Amino acid sequence: MSEVLGAIGAWVVPGLVVFGTAAALSTLAIWALRRRRRSPRARAAAEQERTATGSALVRLDDMIEELDLDVDLSGALYDGTAPAALRRARMTAHHVRDDAFAEFRDLGADTHPDDVRRVSRSIRTRTDVAIASIERARSEHDEWMRSHVTAASQIAAARDRCRRLRAELADPAALLAELAARWDRTEWAEAERDAATAVSALAQAERLIDEAATRASDPTRSTLPILAEAERAVREASSAARRVEERHRLITDAAGAVDGEIASARAALRHALTAREGLETAESERLGAELRNVEAEMSGLEARAHRAPAATVDGLACLRDRIDLALGDARTAAQRLRGARTALPGTLATARDAISRAQPRAARAGADARVRLAAAHRDLAAARGADNPVDALDAARRALRNAEDAVALADYDVLTKD
């Protein structure tokens, strides 16, 4: 019997040693591979992929803006008779960009480098296809124009469009004068810059149209590039004038609502102080310290509320957010619903204001700022469409945070470029 066991051992033990060693080496190899894939070098390579993808997305976003301009110009000059290729390319490119923005935003610091590379390459592939589609559509459109449109008709239509837009735009100077007469300069400083932009951009558009008219006498020179620049200047003037109008409306609305917003914020503070009484000692002390800070800041806002109503409403919205975060789960569902109903109007106004301020900055920034701005637009739309006030308030606050992040990222891009 002992001889049989000895024979078995002679065969089994070496096998166990071999297989055990192989298993250990395999485990070690897998561990080393995973570690290498998460190493600083792997993360740096993944970040390079992400950066390249961000550059491609910025290029696509800029091309979509140019394409929007081409479509508008085509519709204005040729009364919708131009080929539909531009409109189809724009629709496709918008879908590609919006989906890519959402995927790009999810590539955070905790994403595995392999996933970063895979998603980045997928985004770039789709982006390249969309860019090629835009280029083909623009080429087709240019060929159609050379065959069907004269320079004189282009210039006449552009001049008429410029005149109509000048008549449609509100007078930025008049709106600015009203703002300056009633409120602190901090309220309307950006509107002042936008008003100057609107005036200079519209004047530039008119100069460019005159230049195109001068060139039209030379059949070898195309007027389309100059007319496109003129359309771009008209768009810039229109956008800047709309921002002045939006700022005027926001400040005026805030002035009418600021007393109610203060009363609502004070009521929320009182509810929080009442809820504090039912908490454990340590939690009650923590909440009490935060509420004292909130009350001090609220008093500071009240002191200048009627000279800076928009800033006051913005500040109160942030303080309401802090109160809700400090309370956590201490409120009942009814209290949350009631609080959301009163906080929602001010938070929506603040989010709209933040998005308006972020828009021109993000347009000159990289992919991260543009992605945040796109998310802010989606969240604001979700807030407006939500049936439940709590859900709407959460979405409005996300929109506000994303817009603020977009501004910060855009400002960072400016600093790093300089």
Short mmCIF file of C-alpha atoms in Angstrom, two decimals:
data_model
loop_
_atom_site.label_atom_id
_atom_site.label_comp_id
_atom_site.label_asym_id
_atom_site.label_seq_id
_atom_site.Cartn_x
_atom_site.Cartn_y
_atom_site.Cartn_z
CA MET A 1 0.00 0.00 0.00
CA SER A 2 2.79 2.35 0.92
CA GLU A 3 4.44 1.62 -2.41
CA VAL A 4 1.23 2.60 -4.26
CA LEU A 5 0.94 5.84 -2.30
CA GLY A 6 4.57 6.56 -2.95
CA ALA A 7 4.08 6.04 -6.69
CA ILE A 8 1.03 8.34 -6.70
CA GLY A 9 2.93 10.98 -4.77
CA ALA A 10 5.80 10.76 -7.20
CA TRP A 11 3.43 11.69 -10.04
CA VAL A 12 1.01 14.07 -8.24
CA VAL A 13 3.39 16.26 -6.23
CA PRO A 14 5.49 17.42 -9.21
CA GLY A 15 2.26 18.08 -11.12
CA LEU A 16 0.87 20.16 -8.31
CA VAL A 17 4.10 22.09 -8.13
CA VAL A 18 4.08 22.73 -11.88
CA PHE A 19 0.42 23.74 -12.04
CA GLY A 20 0.65 25.78 -8.85
CA THR A 21 3.67 27.63 -10.17
CA ALA A 22 1.92 28.23 -13.49
CA ALA A 23 -1.17 29.55 -11.74
CA ALA A 24 0.91 31.85 -9.58
CA LEU A 25 2.82 33.14 -12.60
CA SER A 26 -0.45 33.68 -14.51
CA THR A 27 -1.93 35.59 -11.59
CA LEU A 28 1.22 37.68 -11.34
CA ALA A 29 1.18 38.37 -15.08
CA ILE A 30 -2.47 39.45 -14.99
CA TRP A 31 -1.78 41.68 -11.99
CA ALA A 32 1.23 43.22 -13.74
CA LEU A 33 -0.80 43.79 -16.93
CA ARG A 34 -3.61 45.49 -15.04
CA ARG A 35 -1.13 47.60 -13.13
CA ARG A 36 0.62 48.58 -16.35
CA ARG A 37 -2.71 49.58 -17.90
CA ARG A 38 -3.37 51.88 -14.94
CA SER A 39 0.20 53.18 -14.72
CA PRO A 40 1.04 56.90 -15.04
CA ARG A 41 2.33 56.23 -18.55
CA ALA A 42 -0.94 54.56 -19.57
CA ARG A 43 -2.95 57.40 -18.06
CA ALA A 44 -0.78 59.97 -19.87
CA ALA A 45 -1.33 58.16 -23.18
CA ALA A 46 -5.08 58.03 -22.52
CA GLU A 47 -5.10 61.75 -21.71
CA GLN A 48 -3.38 62.45 -25.01
CA GLU A 49 -6.14 60.54 -26.77
CA ARG A 50 -8.76 62.51 -24.85
CA THR A 51 -7.06 65.80 -25.69
CA ALA A 52 -6.94 64.93 -29.39
CA THR A 53 -10.61 64.02 -29.24
CA GLY A 54 -11.41 67.32 -27.55
CA SER A 55 -9.64 69.18 -30.36
CA ALA A 56 -11.65 67.25 -32.94
CA LEU A 57 -14.88 68.09 -31.12
CA VAL A 58 -13.97 71.78 -31.00
CA ARG A 59 -13.31 71.68 -34.75
CA LEU A 60 -16.68 70.01 -35.37
CA ASP A 61 -18.46 72.49 -33.10
CA ASP A 62 -16.87 75.42 -34.94
CA MET A 63 -17.78 73.88 -38.30
CA ILE A 64 -21.38 73.46 -37.14
CA GLU A 65 -21.47 77.15 -36.24
CA GLU A 66 -20.16 77.98 -39.71
CA LEU A 67 -22.68 75.57 -41.21
CA ASP A 68 -25.51 77.23 -39.29
CA LEU A 69 -24.37 80.50 -40.80
CA ASP A 70 -24.29 78.99 -44.31
CA VAL A 71 -27.79 77.57 -43.91
CA ASP A 72 -29.17 80.87 -42.63
CA LEU A 73 -27.42 82.78 -45.38
CA SER A 74 -28.69 80.36 -48.01
CA GLY A 75 -32.24 80.67 -46.75
CA ALA A 76 -32.03 84.46 -46.61
CA LEU A 77 -30.40 84.96 -50.01
CA TYR A 78 -31.99 82.23 -52.07
CA ASP A 79 -35.42 81.83 -50.49
CA GLY A 80 -34.95 78.14 -49.68
CA THR A 81 -34.24 77.14 -53.30
CA ALA A 82 -30.67 75.99 -52.62
CA PRO A 83 -29.93 72.25 -52.31
CA ALA A 84 -30.96 70.63 -49.02
CA ALA A 85 -27.50 69.08 -48.50
CA LEU A 86 -26.48 71.80 -46.04
CA ARG A 87 -29.55 71.29 -43.87
CA ARG A 88 -29.13 67.49 -43.89
CA ALA A 89 -25.45 67.80 -42.99
CA ARG A 90 -26.28 70.22 -40.19
CA MET A 91 -28.90 67.91 -38.68
CA THR A 92 -26.51 64.93 -38.76
CA ALA A 93 -23.61 66.96 -37.34
CA HIS A 94 -25.76 68.28 -34.49
CA HIS A 95 -26.70 64.73 -33.47
CA VAL A 96 -23.09 63.54 -33.66
CA ARG A 97 -21.81 66.48 -31.64
CA ASP A 98 -24.48 66.26 -28.93
CA ASP A 99 -23.93 62.52 -28.44
CA ALA A 100 -20.17 62.97 -28.48
CA PHE A 101 -20.33 65.78 -25.92
CA ALA A 102 -22.24 63.51 -23.53
CA GLU A 103 -19.73 60.66 -23.96
CA PHE A 104 -16.73 63.00 -23.70
CA ARG A 105 -18.02 64.46 -20.45
CA ASP A 106 -18.19 60.97 -18.90
CA LEU A 107 -14.45 60.43 -19.46
CA GLY A 108 -13.48 61.46 -15.94
CA ALA A 109 -10.32 60.99 -13.93
CA ASP A 110 -11.56 57.65 -12.57
CA THR A 111 -12.25 56.18 -16.02
CA HIS A 112 -9.96 53.28 -16.92
CA PRO A 113 -7.31 54.35 -19.45
CA ASP A 114 -8.38 51.56 -21.83
CA ASP A 115 -11.94 52.91 -21.78
CA VAL A 116 -10.68 56.46 -22.31
CA ARG A 117 -8.76 55.40 -25.41
CA ARG A 118 -11.59 53.27 -26.78
CA VAL A 119 -14.29 55.93 -26.33
CA SER A 120 -12.00 58.71 -27.56
CA ARG A 121 -11.22 56.85 -30.77
CA SER A 122 -14.90 56.07 -31.32
CA ILE A 123 -15.81 59.74 -30.89
CA ARG A 124 -13.06 60.82 -33.30
CA THR A 125 -14.22 58.34 -35.92
CA ARG A 126 -17.77 59.68 -35.83
CA THR A 127 -16.52 63.26 -35.69
CA ASP A 128 -14.36 62.77 -38.77
CA VAL A 129 -17.33 61.32 -40.66
CA ALA A 130 -19.49 64.32 -39.70
CA ILE A 131 -16.76 66.78 -40.72
CA ALA A 132 -16.37 65.06 -44.09
CA SER A 133 -20.13 65.23 -44.59
CA ILE A 134 -20.10 68.98 -43.87
CA GLU A 135 -17.25 69.56 -46.30
CA ARG A 136 -19.03 67.64 -49.07
CA ALA A 137 -22.26 69.54 -48.46
CA ARG A 138 -20.52 72.92 -48.54
CA SER A 139 -18.70 71.97 -51.75
CA GLU A 140 -22.01 70.95 -53.35
CA HIS A 141 -23.62 74.17 -52.18
CA ASP A 142 -20.78 76.32 -53.55
CA GLU A 143 -21.06 74.58 -56.93
CA TRP A 144 -24.82 75.23 -56.99
CA MET A 145 -24.27 78.90 -56.21
CA ARG A 146 -21.74 79.36 -58.98
CA SER A 147 -24.33 78.04 -61.42
CA HIS A 148 -27.48 79.74 -60.16
CA VAL A 149 -26.72 82.99 -58.30
CA THR A 150 -25.24 86.29 -59.49
CA ALA A 151 -23.04 88.50 -57.33
CA ALA A 152 -25.46 91.42 -57.68
CA SER A 153 -28.38 89.40 -56.34
CA GLN A 154 -26.28 88.14 -53.42
CA ILE A 155 -25.28 91.67 -52.45
CA ALA A 156 -28.81 93.05 -52.78
CA ALA A 157 -30.22 90.27 -50.61
CA ALA A 158 -27.48 90.69 -48.00
CA ARG A 159 -28.00 94.46 -47.84
CA ASP A 160 -31.74 93.99 -47.43
CA ARG A 161 -31.17 91.44 -44.67
CA CYS A 162 -28.82 93.79 -42.86
CA ARG A 163 -31.37 96.64 -43.05
CA ARG A 164 -34.16 94.43 -41.73
CA LEU A 165 -32.05 93.19 -38.84
CA ARG A 166 -31.07 96.73 -37.90
CA ALA A 167 -34.75 97.66 -37.79
CA GLU A 168 -35.66 94.56 -35.77
CA LEU A 169 -32.96 94.89 -33.14
CA ALA A 170 -33.81 96.86 -30.04
CA ASP A 171 -31.67 99.92 -29.37
CA PRO A 172 -28.94 98.66 -27.00
CA ALA A 173 -28.04 102.21 -25.98
CA ALA A 174 -31.58 102.94 -24.75
CA LEU A 175 -31.73 99.74 -22.72
CA LEU A 176 -28.29 100.44 -21.30
CA ALA A 177 -29.27 103.98 -20.28
CA GLU A 178 -32.26 102.63 -18.37
CA LEU A 179 -30.08 100.10 -16.57
CA ALA A 180 -27.50 102.74 -15.65
CA ALA A 181 -30.16 105.07 -14.26
CA ARG A 182 -31.63 102.53 -11.85
CA TRP A 183 -29.00 100.01 -10.76
CA ASP A 184 -25.37 99.54 -9.79
CA ARG A 185 -22.86 99.24 -12.58
CA THR A 186 -21.98 95.70 -11.47
CA GLU A 187 -25.45 94.70 -12.64
CA TRP A 188 -25.04 95.92 -16.23
CA ALA A 189 -21.27 95.98 -16.92
CA GLU A 190 -21.49 92.95 -19.23
CA ALA A 191 -24.50 94.46 -20.99
CA GLU A 192 -22.43 97.58 -21.66
CA ARG A 193 -19.75 95.48 -23.38
CA ASP A 194 -22.38 93.59 -25.35
CA ALA A 195 -23.98 96.84 -26.50
CA ALA A 196 -20.64 98.08 -27.83
CA THR A 197 -20.14 94.75 -29.59
CA ALA A 198 -23.57 94.96 -31.23
CA VAL A 199 -22.95 98.45 -32.59
CA SER A 200 -19.47 97.72 -33.93
CA ALA A 201 -20.42 94.33 -35.43
CA LEU A 202 -23.38 95.76 -37.32
CA ALA A 203 -21.22 98.58 -38.66
CA GLN A 204 -18.64 96.02 -39.76
CA ALA A 205 -21.33 94.03 -41.60
CA GLU A 206 -22.35 97.12 -43.55
CA ARG A 207 -18.73 97.87 -44.46
CA LEU A 208 -18.24 94.30 -45.67
CA ILE A 209 -21.35 94.46 -47.86
CA ASP A 210 -20.03 97.69 -49.40
CA GLU A 211 -16.71 95.96 -50.06
CA ALA A 212 -18.53 93.05 -51.69
CA ALA A 213 -20.36 95.51 -53.94
CA THR A 214 -17.03 96.98 -55.00
CA ARG A 215 -15.66 93.53 -55.84
CA ALA A 216 -18.75 92.53 -57.80
CA SER A 217 -17.49 94.42 -60.85
CA ASP A 218 -14.65 91.89 -61.17
CA PRO A 219 -16.06 88.58 -62.50
CA THR A 220 -12.92 86.69 -61.45
CA ARG A 221 -13.41 87.45 -57.75
CA SER A 222 -16.09 85.78 -55.63
CA THR A 223 -18.14 87.91 -53.27
CA LEU A 224 -19.33 84.93 -51.23
CA PRO A 225 -16.46 84.90 -48.68
CA ILE A 226 -17.03 88.58 -47.90
CA LEU A 227 -20.79 88.11 -47.68
CA ALA A 228 -20.22 85.18 -45.31
CA GLU A 229 -18.07 87.47 -43.13
CA ALA A 230 -20.82 90.07 -43.25
CA GLU A 231 -23.38 87.47 -42.18
CA ARG A 232 -21.08 86.43 -39.34
CA ALA A 233 -20.85 90.06 -38.20
CA VAL A 234 -24.65 90.42 -38.38
CA ARG A 235 -25.00 87.28 -36.28
CA GLU A 236 -22.56 88.61 -33.72
CA ALA A 237 -24.46 91.90 -33.55
CA SER A 238 -27.76 90.07 -33.17
CA SER A 239 -26.42 87.80 -30.42
CA ALA A 240 -24.87 90.69 -28.51
CA ALA A 241 -28.07 92.76 -28.77
CA ARG A 242 -30.12 89.80 -27.54
CA ARG A 243 -27.80 89.44 -24.55
CA VAL A 244 -28.38 93.12 -23.71
CA GLU A 245 -32.13 92.56 -23.95
CA GLU A 246 -31.88 89.40 -21.85
CA ARG A 247 -29.82 91.18 -19.20
CA HIS A 248 -32.26 94.09 -19.13
CA ARG A 249 -35.20 91.70 -18.78
CA LEU A 250 -33.42 89.65 -16.10
CA ILE A 251 -32.55 92.70 -13.98
CA THR A 252 -36.04 94.16 -14.37
CA ASP A 253 -37.66 90.84 -13.41
CA ALA A 254 -35.27 90.47 -10.49
CA ALA A 255 -36.12 93.95 -9.24
CA GLY A 256 -39.79 93.01 -9.16
CA ALA A 257 -39.16 89.66 -7.49
CA VAL A 258 -36.35 90.44 -5.07
CA ASP A 259 -38.60 91.21 -2.06
CA GLY A 260 -40.46 87.93 -2.54
CA GLU A 261 -37.20 86.02 -2.95
CA ILE A 262 -35.89 87.50 0.28
CA ALA A 263 -39.08 86.57 2.11
CA SER A 264 -38.91 83.00 0.73
CA ALA A 265 -35.25 82.65 1.71
CA ARG A 266 -36.01 83.93 5.22
CA ALA A 267 -38.89 81.45 5.52
CA ALA A 268 -36.58 78.61 4.40
CA LEU A 269 -34.08 79.69 7.04
CA ARG A 270 -36.76 79.66 9.73
CA HIS A 271 -37.90 76.17 8.66
CA ALA A 272 -34.30 74.99 8.87
CA LEU A 273 -33.93 76.42 12.38
CA THR A 274 -37.11 74.63 13.40
CA ALA A 275 -35.90 71.34 11.91
CA ARG A 276 -32.66 71.72 13.83
CA GLU A 277 -34.48 71.33 17.14
CA GLY A 278 -35.30 67.68 16.41
CA LEU A 279 -31.72 66.64 15.61
CA GLU A 280 -29.02 65.03 17.73
CA THR A 281 -26.71 67.42 19.56
CA ALA A 282 -23.69 67.09 17.26
CA GLU A 283 -25.80 67.33 14.11
CA SER A 284 -27.74 70.24 15.54
CA GLU A 285 -24.54 72.15 16.29
CA ARG A 286 -23.18 71.50 12.79
CA LEU A 287 -26.43 72.69 11.20
CA GLY A 288 -26.61 75.70 13.51
CA ALA A 289 -23.11 76.87 12.53
CA GLU A 290 -23.95 76.62 8.84
CA LEU A 291 -27.28 78.41 9.26
CA ARG A 292 -25.59 81.27 11.13
CA ASN A 293 -23.19 81.71 8.21
CA VAL A 294 -26.10 81.63 5.77
CA GLU A 295 -28.01 84.24 7.78
CA ALA A 296 -25.00 86.56 7.85
CA GLU A 297 -24.59 86.32 4.07
CA MET A 298 -28.32 86.78 3.58
CA SER A 299 -28.25 90.00 5.58
CA GLY A 300 -25.39 91.24 3.42
CA LEU A 301 -27.40 90.56 0.28
CA GLU A 302 -30.47 92.32 1.66
CA ALA A 303 -28.47 95.48 2.33
CA ARG A 304 -27.91 96.06 -1.41
CA ALA A 305 -30.90 94.20 -2.82
CA HIS A 306 -32.60 97.17 -4.49
CA ARG A 307 -29.44 98.45 -6.18
CA ALA A 308 -28.29 94.99 -7.27
CA PRO A 309 -31.45 92.89 -7.62
CA ALA A 310 -30.06 90.29 -10.05
CA ALA A 311 -26.97 89.66 -7.91
CA THR A 312 -29.23 89.38 -4.86
CA VAL A 313 -31.50 86.81 -6.51
CA ASP A 314 -28.43 84.85 -7.66
CA GLY A 315 -26.96 84.92 -4.17
CA LEU A 316 -30.23 83.90 -2.53
CA ALA A 317 -30.54 80.93 -4.90
CA CYS A 318 -27.09 79.74 -3.81
CA LEU A 319 -27.99 80.22 -0.14
CA ARG A 320 -31.19 78.21 -0.59
CA ASP A 321 -29.05 75.43 -2.09
CA ARG A 322 -26.77 75.54 0.95
CA ILE A 323 -29.73 75.37 3.32
CA ASP A 324 -31.09 72.29 1.52
CA LEU A 325 -27.69 70.60 1.57
CA ALA A 326 -27.23 71.37 5.26
CA LEU A 327 -30.65 69.98 6.14
CA GLY A 328 -30.09 66.76 4.21
CA ASP A 329 -32.74 64.21 5.16
CA ALA A 330 -34.07 66.16 8.13
CA ARG A 331 -37.08 67.50 6.20
CA THR A 332 -40.31 65.75 5.36
CA ALA A 333 -41.41 65.20 1.76
CA ALA A 334 -44.00 67.97 2.13
CA GLN A 335 -41.35 70.41 3.33
CA ARG A 336 -39.08 69.53 0.40
CA LEU A 337 -41.92 70.06 -2.05
CA ARG A 338 -42.91 73.38 -0.51
CA GLY A 339 -39.30 74.56 -0.43
CA ALA A 340 -38.73 73.54 -4.06
CA ARG A 341 -41.77 75.49 -5.23
CA THR A 342 -40.53 78.70 -3.63
CA ALA A 343 -36.86 78.25 -4.62
CA LEU A 344 -37.47 77.27 -8.25
CA PRO A 345 -38.21 80.70 -9.85
CA GLY A 346 -35.07 82.32 -8.45
CA THR A 347 -32.89 79.34 -9.31
CA LEU A 348 -34.21 79.23 -12.89
CA ALA A 349 -33.45 82.92 -13.31
CA THR A 350 -29.96 82.43 -11.91
CA ALA A 351 -29.32 79.47 -14.20
CA ARG A 352 -30.49 81.42 -17.27
CA ASP A 353 -28.21 84.29 -16.32
CA ALA A 354 -25.24 81.97 -15.81
CA ILE A 355 -25.80 80.27 -19.18
CA SER A 356 -26.08 83.64 -20.92
CA ARG A 357 -22.74 84.70 -19.44
CA ALA A 358 -21.11 81.37 -20.28
CA GLN A 359 -22.22 81.32 -23.93
CA PRO A 360 -19.73 83.80 -25.45
CA ARG A 361 -16.86 82.56 -23.28
CA ALA A 362 -17.33 78.88 -24.09
CA ALA A 363 -17.53 79.65 -27.82
CA ARG A 364 -13.86 80.66 -27.66
CA ALA A 365 -12.75 77.82 -25.38
CA GLY A 366 -11.91 74.14 -25.58
CA ALA A 367 -14.06 71.03 -25.52
CA ASP A 368 -14.47 70.79 -21.73
CA ALA A 369 -16.07 74.24 -21.46
CA ARG A 370 -18.35 73.57 -24.44
CA VAL A 371 -19.40 70.21 -23.04
CA ARG A 372 -20.34 71.81 -19.71
CA LEU A 373 -22.32 74.52 -21.47
CA ALA A 374 -24.20 71.92 -23.53
CA ALA A 375 -25.01 70.04 -20.31
CA ALA A 376 -26.25 73.29 -18.76
CA HIS A 377 -28.63 73.84 -21.69
CA ARG A 378 -29.96 70.27 -21.35
CA ASP A 379 -30.44 70.62 -17.60
CA LEU A 380 -32.24 73.94 -17.99
CA ALA A 381 -34.58 72.40 -20.56
CA ALA A 382 -35.19 69.49 -18.17
CA ALA A 383 -35.96 71.91 -15.35
CA ARG A 384 -38.50 73.76 -17.47
CA GLY A 385 -40.15 70.53 -18.56
CA ALA A 386 -40.25 68.75 -15.20
CA ASP A 387 -43.64 68.21 -13.56
CA ASN A 388 -42.25 67.73 -10.06
CA PRO A 389 -40.89 70.94 -8.45
CA VAL A 390 -38.19 68.98 -6.59
CA ASP A 391 -36.93 67.42 -9.84
CA ALA A 392 -37.14 70.79 -11.59
CA LEU A 393 -35.13 72.47 -8.83
CA ASP A 394 -32.47 69.75 -8.94
CA ALA A 395 -32.16 70.16 -12.73
CA ALA A 396 -31.98 73.96 -12.46
CA ARG A 397 -29.21 73.68 -9.89
CA ARG A 398 -27.31 71.27 -12.14
CA ALA A 399 -27.70 73.77 -14.98
CA LEU A 400 -26.31 76.53 -12.78
CA ARG A 401 -23.32 74.47 -11.67
CA ASN A 402 -22.57 73.36 -15.24
CA ALA A 403 -22.74 76.94 -16.51
CA GLU A 404 -20.41 78.11 -13.74
CA ASP A 405 -18.04 75.25 -14.57
CA ALA A 406 -18.14 76.26 -18.24
CA VAL A 407 -17.10 79.82 -17.34
CA ALA A 408 -14.30 78.57 -15.08
CA LEU A 409 -13.00 76.16 -17.73
CA ALA A 410 -13.18 78.83 -20.44
CA ASP A 411 -11.30 81.32 -18.25
CA TYR A 412 -8.70 78.64 -17.50
CA ASP A 413 -8.25 78.03 -21.23
CA VAL A 414 -7.60 81.75 -21.74
CA LEU A 415 -5.02 81.81 -18.95
CA THR A 416 -3.18 78.73 -20.20
CA LYS A 417 -3.13 80.00 -23.80
CA ASP A 418 -1.60 83.26 -22.65
#
